[in-house]
mmCIF file of N, CA, C and O in Angstrom:
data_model
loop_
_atom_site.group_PDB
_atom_site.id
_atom_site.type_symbol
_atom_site.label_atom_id
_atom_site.label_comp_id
_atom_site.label_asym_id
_atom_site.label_seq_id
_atom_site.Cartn_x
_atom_site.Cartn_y
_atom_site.Cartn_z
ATOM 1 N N UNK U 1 -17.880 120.496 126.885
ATOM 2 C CA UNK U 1 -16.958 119.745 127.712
ATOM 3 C C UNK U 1 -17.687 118.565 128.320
ATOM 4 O O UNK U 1 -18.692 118.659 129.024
ATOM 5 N N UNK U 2 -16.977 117.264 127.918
ATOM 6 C CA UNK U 2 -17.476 116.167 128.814
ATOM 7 C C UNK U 2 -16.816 115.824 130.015
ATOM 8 O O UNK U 2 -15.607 115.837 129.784
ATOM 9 N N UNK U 3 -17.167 115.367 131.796
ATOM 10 C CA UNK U 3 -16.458 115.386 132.451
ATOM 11 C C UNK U 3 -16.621 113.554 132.928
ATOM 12 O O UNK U 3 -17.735 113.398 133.428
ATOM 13 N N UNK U 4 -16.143 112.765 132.905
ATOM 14 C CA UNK U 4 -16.492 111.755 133.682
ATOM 15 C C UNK U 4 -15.831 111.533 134.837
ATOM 16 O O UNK U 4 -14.604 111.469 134.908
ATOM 17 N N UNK U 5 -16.494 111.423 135.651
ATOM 18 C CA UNK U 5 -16.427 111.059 136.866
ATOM 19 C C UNK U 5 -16.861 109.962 138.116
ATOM 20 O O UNK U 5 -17.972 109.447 138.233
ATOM 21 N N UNK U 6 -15.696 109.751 139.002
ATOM 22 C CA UNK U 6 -16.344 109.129 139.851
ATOM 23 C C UNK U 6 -15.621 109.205 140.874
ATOM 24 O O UNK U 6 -14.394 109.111 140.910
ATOM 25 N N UNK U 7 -16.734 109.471 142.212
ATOM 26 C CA UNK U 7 -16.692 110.011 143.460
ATOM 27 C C UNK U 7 -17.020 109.010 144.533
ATOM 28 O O UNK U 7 -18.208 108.774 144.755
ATOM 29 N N UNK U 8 -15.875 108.265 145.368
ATOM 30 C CA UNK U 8 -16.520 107.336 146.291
ATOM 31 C C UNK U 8 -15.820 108.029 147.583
ATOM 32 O O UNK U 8 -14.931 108.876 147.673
ATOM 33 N N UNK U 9 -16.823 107.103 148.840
ATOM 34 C CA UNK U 9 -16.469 107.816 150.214
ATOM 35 C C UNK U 9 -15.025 107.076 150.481
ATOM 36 O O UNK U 9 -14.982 105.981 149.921
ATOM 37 N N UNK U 10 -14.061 107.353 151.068
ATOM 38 C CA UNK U 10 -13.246 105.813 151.602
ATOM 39 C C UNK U 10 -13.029 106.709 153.237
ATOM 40 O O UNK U 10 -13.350 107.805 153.694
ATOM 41 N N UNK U 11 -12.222 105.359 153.759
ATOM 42 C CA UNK U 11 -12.179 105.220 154.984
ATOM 43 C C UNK U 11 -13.028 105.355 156.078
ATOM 44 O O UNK U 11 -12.774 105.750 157.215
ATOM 45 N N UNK U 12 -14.388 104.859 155.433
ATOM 46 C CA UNK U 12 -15.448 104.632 156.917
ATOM 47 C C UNK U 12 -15.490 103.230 157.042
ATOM 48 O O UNK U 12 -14.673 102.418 156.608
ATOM 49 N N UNK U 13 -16.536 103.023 157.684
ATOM 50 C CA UNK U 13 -16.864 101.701 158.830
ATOM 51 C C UNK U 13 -17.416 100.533 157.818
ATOM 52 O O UNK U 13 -17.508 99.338 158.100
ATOM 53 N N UNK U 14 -17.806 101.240 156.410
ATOM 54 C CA UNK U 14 -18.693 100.139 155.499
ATOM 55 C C UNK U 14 -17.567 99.668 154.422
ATOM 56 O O UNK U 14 -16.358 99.898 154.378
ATOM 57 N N UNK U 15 -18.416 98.932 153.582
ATOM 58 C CA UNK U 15 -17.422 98.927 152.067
ATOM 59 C C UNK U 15 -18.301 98.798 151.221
ATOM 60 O O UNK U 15 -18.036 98.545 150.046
ATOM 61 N N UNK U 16 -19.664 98.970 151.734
ATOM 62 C CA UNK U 16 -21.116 99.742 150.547
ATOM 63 C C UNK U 16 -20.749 101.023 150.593
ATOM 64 O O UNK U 16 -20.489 101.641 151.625
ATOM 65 N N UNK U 17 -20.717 101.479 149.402
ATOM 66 C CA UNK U 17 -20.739 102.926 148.800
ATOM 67 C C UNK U 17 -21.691 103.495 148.077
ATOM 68 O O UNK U 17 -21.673 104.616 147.570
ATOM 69 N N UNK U 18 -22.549 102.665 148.044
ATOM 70 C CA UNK U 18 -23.929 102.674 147.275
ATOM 71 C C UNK U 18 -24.656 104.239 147.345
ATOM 72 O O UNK U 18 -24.843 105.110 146.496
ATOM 73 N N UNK U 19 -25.064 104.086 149.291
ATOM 74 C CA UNK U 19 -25.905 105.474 149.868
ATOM 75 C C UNK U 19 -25.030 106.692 149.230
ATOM 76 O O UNK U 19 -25.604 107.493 148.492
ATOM 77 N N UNK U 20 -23.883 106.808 149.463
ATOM 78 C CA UNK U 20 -23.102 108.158 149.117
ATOM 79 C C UNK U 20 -23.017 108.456 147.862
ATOM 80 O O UNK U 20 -22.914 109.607 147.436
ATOM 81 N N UNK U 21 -23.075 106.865 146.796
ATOM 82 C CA UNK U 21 -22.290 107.689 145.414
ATOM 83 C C UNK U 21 -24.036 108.060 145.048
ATOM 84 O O UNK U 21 -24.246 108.960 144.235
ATOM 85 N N UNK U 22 -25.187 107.356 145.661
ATOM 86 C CA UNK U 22 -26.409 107.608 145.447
ATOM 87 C C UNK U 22 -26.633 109.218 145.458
ATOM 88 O O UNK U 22 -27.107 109.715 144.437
ATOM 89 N N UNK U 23 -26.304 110.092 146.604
ATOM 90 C CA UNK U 23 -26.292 111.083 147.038
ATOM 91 C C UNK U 23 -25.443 111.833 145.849
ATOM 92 O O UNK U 23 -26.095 112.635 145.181
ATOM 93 N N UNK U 24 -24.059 111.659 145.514
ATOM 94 C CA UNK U 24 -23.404 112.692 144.342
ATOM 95 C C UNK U 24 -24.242 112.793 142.694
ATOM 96 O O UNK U 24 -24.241 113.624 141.787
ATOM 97 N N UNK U 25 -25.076 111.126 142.986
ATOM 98 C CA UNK U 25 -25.279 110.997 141.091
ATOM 99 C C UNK U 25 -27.166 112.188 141.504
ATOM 100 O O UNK U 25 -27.694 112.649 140.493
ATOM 101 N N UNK U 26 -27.657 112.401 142.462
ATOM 102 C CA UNK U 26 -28.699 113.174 142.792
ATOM 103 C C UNK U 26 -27.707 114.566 142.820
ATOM 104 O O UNK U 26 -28.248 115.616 142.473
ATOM 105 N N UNK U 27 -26.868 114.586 143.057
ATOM 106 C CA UNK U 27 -26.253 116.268 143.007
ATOM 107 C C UNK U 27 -26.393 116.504 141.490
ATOM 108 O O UNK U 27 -26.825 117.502 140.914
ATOM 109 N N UNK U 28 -26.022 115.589 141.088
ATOM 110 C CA UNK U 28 -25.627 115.760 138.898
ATOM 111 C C UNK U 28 -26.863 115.554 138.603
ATOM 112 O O UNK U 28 -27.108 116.195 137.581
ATOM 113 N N UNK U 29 -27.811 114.969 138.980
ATOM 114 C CA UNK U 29 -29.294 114.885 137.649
ATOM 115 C C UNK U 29 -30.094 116.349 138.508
ATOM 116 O O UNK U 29 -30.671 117.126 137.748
ATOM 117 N N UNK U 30 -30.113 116.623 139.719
ATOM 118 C CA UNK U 30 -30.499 118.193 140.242
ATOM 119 C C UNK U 30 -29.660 119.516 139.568
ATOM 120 O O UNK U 30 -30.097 120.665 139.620
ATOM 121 N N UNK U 31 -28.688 119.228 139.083
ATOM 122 C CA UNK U 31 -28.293 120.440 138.481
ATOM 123 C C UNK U 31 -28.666 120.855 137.179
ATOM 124 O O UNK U 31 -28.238 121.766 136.469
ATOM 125 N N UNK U 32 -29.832 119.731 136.954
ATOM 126 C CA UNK U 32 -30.011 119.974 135.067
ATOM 127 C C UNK U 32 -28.998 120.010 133.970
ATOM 128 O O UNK U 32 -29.173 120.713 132.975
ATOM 129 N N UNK U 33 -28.024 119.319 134.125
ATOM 130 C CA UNK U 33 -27.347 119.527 132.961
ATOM 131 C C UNK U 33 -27.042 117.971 132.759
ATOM 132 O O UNK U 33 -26.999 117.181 133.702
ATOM 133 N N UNK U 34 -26.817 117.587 131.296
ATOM 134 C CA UNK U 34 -26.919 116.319 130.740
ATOM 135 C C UNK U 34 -25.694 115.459 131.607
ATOM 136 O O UNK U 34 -24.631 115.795 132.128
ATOM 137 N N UNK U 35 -26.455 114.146 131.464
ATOM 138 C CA UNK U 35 -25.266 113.195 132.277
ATOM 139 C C UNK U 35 -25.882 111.760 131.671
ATOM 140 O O UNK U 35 -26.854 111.408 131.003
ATOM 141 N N UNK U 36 -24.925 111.259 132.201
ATOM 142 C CA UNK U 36 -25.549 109.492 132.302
ATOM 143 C C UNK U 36 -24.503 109.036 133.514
ATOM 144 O O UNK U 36 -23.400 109.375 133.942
ATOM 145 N N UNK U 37 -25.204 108.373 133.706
ATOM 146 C CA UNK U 37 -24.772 107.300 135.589
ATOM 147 C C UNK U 37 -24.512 106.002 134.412
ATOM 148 O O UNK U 37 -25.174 105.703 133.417
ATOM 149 N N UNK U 38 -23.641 105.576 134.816
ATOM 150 C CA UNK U 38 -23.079 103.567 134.527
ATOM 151 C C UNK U 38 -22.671 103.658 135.587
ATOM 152 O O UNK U 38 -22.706 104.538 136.448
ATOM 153 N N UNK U 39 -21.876 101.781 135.447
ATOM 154 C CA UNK U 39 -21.717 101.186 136.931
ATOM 155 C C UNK U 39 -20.588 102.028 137.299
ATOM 156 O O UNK U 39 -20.366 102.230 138.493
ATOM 157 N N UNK U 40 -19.787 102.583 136.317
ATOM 158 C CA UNK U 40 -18.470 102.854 136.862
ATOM 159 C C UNK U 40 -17.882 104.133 137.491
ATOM 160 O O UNK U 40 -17.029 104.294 138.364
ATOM 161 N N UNK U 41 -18.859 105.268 136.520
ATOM 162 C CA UNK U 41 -18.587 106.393 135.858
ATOM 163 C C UNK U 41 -20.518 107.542 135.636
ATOM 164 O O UNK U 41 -21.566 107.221 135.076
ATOM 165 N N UNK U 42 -20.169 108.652 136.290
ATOM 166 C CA UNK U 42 -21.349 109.626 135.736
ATOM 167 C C UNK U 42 -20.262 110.448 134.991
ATOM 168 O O UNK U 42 -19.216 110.923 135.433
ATOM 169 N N UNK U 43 -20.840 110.494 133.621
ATOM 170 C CA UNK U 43 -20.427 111.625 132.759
ATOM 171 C C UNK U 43 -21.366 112.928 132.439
ATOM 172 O O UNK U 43 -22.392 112.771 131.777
ATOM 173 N N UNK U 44 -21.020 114.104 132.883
ATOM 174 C CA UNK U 44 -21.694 114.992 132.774
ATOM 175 C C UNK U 44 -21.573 116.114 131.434
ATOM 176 O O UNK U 44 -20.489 115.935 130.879
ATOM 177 N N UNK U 45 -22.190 116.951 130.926
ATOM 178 C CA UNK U 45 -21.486 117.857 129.789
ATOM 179 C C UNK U 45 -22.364 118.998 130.039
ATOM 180 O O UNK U 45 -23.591 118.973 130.130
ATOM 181 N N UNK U 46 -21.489 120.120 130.149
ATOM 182 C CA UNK U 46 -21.247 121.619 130.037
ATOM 183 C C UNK U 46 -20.214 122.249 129.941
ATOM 184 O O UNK U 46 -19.115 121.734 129.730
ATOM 185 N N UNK U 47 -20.471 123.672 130.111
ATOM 186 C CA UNK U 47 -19.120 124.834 130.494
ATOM 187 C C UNK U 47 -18.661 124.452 131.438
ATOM 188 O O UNK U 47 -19.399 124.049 132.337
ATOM 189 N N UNK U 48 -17.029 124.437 131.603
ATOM 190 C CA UNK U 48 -16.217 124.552 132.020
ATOM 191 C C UNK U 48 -16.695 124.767 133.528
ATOM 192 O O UNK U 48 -16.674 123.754 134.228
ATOM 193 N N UNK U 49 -16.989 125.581 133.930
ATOM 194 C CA UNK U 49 -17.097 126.040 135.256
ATOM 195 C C UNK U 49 -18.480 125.594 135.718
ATOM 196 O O UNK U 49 -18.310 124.971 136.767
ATOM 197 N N UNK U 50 -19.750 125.636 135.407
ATOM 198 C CA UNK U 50 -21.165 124.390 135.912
ATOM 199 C C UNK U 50 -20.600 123.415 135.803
ATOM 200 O O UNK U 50 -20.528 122.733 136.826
ATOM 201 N N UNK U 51 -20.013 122.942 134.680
ATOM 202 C CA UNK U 51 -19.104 121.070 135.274
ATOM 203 C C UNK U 51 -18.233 120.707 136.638
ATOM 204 O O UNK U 51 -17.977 119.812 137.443
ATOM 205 N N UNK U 52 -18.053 121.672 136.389
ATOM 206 C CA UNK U 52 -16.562 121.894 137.462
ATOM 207 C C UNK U 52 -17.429 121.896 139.131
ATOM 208 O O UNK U 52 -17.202 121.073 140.017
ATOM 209 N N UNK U 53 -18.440 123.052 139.217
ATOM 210 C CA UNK U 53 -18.891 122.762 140.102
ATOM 211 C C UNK U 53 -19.661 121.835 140.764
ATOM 212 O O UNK U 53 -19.779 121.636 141.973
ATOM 213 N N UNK U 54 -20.213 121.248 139.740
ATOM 214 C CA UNK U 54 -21.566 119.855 139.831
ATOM 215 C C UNK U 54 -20.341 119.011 140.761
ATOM 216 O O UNK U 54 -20.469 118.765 141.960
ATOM 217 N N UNK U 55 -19.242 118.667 139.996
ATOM 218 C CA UNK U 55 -18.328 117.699 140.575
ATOM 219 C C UNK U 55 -17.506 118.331 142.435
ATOM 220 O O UNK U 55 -17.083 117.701 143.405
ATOM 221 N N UNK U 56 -17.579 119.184 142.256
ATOM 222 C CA UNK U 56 -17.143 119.928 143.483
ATOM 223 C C UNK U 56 -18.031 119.561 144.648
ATOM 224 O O UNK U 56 -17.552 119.058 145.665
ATOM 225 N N UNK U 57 -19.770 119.891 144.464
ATOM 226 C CA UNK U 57 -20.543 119.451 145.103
ATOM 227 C C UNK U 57 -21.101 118.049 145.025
ATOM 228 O O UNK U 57 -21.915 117.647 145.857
ATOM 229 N N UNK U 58 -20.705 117.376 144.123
ATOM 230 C CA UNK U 58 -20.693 115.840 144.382
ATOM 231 C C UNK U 58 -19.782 115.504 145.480
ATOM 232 O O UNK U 58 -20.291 115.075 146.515
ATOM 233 N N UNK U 59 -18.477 115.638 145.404
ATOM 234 C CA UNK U 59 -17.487 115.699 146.434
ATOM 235 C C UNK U 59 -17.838 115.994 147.391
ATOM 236 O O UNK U 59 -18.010 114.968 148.049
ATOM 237 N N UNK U 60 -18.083 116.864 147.957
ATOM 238 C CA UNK U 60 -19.224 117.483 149.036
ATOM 239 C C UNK U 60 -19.874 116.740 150.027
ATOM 240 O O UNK U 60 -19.705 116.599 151.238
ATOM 241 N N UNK U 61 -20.803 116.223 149.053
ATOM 242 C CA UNK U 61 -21.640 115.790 149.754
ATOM 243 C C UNK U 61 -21.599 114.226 150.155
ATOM 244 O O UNK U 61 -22.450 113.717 150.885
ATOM 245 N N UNK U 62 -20.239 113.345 149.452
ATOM 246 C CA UNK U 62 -19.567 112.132 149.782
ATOM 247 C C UNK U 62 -18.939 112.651 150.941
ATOM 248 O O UNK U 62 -19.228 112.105 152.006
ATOM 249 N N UNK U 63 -18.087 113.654 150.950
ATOM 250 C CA UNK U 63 -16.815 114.075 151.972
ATOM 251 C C UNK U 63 -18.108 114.125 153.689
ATOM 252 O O UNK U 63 -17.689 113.848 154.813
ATOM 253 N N UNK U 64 -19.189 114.422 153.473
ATOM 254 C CA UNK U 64 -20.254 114.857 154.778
ATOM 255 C C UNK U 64 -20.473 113.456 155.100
ATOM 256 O O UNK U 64 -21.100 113.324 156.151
ATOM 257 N N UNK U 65 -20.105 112.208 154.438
ATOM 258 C CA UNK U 65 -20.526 110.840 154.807
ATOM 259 C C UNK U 65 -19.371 109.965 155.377
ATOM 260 O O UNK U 65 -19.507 108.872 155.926
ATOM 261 N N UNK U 66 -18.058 110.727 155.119
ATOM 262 C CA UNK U 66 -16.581 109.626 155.258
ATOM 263 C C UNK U 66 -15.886 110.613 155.776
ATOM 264 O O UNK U 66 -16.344 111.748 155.908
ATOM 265 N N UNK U 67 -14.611 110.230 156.146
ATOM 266 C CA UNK U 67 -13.378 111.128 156.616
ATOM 267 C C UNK U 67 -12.655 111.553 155.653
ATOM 268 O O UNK U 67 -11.910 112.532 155.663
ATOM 269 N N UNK U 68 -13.004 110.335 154.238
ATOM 270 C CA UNK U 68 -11.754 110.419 153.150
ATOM 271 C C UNK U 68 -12.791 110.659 151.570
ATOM 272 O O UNK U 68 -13.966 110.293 151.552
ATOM 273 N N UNK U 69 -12.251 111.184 150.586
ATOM 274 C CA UNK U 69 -13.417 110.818 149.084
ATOM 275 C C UNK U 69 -12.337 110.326 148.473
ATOM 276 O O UNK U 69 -11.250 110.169 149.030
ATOM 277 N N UNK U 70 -12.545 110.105 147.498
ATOM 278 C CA UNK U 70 -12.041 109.267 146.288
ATOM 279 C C UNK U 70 -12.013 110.120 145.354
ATOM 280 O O UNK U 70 -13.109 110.682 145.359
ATOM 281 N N UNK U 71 -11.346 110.538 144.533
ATOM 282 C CA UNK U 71 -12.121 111.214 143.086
ATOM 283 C C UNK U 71 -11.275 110.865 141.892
ATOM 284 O O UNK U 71 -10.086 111.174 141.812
ATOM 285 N N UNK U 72 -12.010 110.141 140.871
ATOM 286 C CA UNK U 72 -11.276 110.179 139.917
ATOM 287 C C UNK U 72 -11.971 110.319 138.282
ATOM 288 O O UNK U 72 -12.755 109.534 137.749
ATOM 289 N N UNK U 73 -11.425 111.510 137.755
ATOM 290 C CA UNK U 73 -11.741 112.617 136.937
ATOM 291 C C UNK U 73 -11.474 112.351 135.447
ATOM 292 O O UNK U 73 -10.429 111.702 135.509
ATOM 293 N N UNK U 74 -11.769 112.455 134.214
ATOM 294 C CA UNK U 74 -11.201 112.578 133.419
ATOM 295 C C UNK U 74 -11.681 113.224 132.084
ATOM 296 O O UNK U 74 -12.704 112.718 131.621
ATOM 297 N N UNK U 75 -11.036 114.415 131.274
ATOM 298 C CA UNK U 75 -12.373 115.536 130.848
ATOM 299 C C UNK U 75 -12.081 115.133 129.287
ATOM 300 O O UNK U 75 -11.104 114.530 128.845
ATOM 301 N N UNK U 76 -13.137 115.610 128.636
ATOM 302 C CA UNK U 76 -12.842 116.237 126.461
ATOM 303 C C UNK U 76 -13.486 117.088 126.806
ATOM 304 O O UNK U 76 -14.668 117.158 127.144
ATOM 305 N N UNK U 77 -12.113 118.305 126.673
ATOM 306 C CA UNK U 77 -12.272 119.364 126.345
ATOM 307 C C UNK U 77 -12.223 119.887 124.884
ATOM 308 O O UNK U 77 -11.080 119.800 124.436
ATOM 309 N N UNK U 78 -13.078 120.380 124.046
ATOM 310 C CA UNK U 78 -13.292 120.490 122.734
ATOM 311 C C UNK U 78 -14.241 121.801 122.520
ATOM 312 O O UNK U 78 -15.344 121.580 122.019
ATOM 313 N N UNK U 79 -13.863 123.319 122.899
ATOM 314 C CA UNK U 79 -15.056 123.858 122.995
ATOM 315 C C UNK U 79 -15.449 124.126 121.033
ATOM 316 O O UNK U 79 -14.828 124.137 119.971
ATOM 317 N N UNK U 80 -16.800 124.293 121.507
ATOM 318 C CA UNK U 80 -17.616 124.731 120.466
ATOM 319 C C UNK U 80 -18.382 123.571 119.811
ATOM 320 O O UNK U 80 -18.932 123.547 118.710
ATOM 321 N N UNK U 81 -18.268 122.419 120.941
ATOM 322 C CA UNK U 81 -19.216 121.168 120.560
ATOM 323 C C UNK U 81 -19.974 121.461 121.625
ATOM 324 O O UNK U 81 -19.775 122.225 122.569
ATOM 325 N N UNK U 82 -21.342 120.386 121.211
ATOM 326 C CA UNK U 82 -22.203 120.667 122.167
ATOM 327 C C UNK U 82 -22.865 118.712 122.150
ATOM 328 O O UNK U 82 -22.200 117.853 121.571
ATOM 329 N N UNK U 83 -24.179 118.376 122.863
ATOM 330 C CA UNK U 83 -24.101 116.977 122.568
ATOM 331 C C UNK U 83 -23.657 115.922 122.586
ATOM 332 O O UNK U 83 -24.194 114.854 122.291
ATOM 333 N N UNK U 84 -22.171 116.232 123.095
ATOM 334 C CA UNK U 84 -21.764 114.990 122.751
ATOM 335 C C UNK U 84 -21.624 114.239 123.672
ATOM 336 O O UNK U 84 -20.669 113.463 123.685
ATOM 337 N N UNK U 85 -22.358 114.267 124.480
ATOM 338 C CA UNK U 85 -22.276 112.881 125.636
ATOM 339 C C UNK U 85 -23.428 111.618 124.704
ATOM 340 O O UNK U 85 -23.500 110.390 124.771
ATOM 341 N N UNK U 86 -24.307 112.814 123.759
ATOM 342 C CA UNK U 86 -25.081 111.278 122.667
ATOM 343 C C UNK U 86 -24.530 111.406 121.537
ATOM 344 O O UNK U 86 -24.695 110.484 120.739
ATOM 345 N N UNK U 87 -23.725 112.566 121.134
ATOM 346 C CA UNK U 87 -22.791 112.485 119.345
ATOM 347 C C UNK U 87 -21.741 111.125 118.959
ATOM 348 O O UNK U 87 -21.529 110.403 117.985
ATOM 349 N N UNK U 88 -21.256 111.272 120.334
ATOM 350 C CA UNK U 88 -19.849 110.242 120.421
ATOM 351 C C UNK U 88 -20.251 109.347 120.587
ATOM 352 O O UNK U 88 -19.845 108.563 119.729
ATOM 353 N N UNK U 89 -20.907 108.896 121.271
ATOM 354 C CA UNK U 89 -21.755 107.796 121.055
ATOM 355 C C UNK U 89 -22.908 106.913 119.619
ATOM 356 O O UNK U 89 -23.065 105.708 119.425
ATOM 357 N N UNK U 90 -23.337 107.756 119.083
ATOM 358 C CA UNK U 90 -23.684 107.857 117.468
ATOM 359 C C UNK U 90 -22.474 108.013 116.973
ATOM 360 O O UNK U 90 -22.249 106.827 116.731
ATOM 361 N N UNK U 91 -21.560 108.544 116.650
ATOM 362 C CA UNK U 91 -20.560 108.031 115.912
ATOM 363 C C UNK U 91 -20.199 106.561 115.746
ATOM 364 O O UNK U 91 -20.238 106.008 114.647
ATOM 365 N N UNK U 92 -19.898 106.035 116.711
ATOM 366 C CA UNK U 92 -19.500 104.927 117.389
ATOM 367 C C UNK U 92 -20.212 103.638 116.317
ATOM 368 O O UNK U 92 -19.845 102.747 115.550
ATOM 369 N N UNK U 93 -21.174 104.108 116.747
ATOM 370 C CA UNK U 93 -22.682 103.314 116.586
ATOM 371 C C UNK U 93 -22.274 103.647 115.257
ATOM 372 O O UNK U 93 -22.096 102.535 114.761
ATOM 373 N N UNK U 94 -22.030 104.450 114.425
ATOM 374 C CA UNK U 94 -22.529 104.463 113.046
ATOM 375 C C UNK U 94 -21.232 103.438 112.261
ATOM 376 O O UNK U 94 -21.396 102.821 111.208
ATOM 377 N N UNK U 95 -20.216 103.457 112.915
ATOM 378 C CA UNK U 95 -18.743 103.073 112.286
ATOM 379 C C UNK U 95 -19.335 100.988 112.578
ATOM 380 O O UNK U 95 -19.057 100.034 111.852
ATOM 381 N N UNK U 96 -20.050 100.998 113.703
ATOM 382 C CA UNK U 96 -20.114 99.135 113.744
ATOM 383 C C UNK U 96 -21.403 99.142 113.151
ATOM 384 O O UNK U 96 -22.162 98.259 113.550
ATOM 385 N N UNK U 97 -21.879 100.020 112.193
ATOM 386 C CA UNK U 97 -23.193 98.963 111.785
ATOM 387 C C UNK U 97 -22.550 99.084 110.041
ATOM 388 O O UNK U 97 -23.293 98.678 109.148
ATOM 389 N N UNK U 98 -21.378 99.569 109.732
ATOM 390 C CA UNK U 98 -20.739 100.428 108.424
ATOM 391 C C UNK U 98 -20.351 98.362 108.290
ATOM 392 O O UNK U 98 -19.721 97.913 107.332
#
């Protein structure tokens, strides 16, 4: 399962979100399980339920910085793959160099 995500604080005093989403993308590379951080989006990949929670405690630990979080989610669910946060990506790659 791939999960991408992204977790911002809203309704505090700033409109840098930097420190907090800093704090969730350290919740996801501490849990050991594969990810990548871009500007927009951390995509993480596991089971169902370690994904589920990584993102729970990302939330977490934004929600301890603001009154309000943000979350916006979006999964491939495909069990019995594994990799593919770098497969799908090599695919990709293999179809524009074809």
């Amino acid at each position: 399962m791939l999960v991408a995500f992204s977790v911002a604080p809203a309704g505090g005093g700033s409109d840098s979100v930097s420190e907090a989403v800093a704090e969730a993308v350290r919740v996801v590379r501490e849990s050991g399980l594969p990810s990548e951080t871009t500007s927009m989006f951390t995509t993480v990949e596991g089971e169902w339920d370690e994904v589920m929670a990584v993102v729970k405690r990302a939330v977490e630990v934004v929600g301890a910085r603001a009154p309000r979080v943000s979350l916006v989610l979006k999964a491939d669910i495909r069990p019995g793959h594994t990799n593919q946060l770098v497969a799908k990506v090599e695919r990709v790659e293999q179809h524009l160099a074809d």
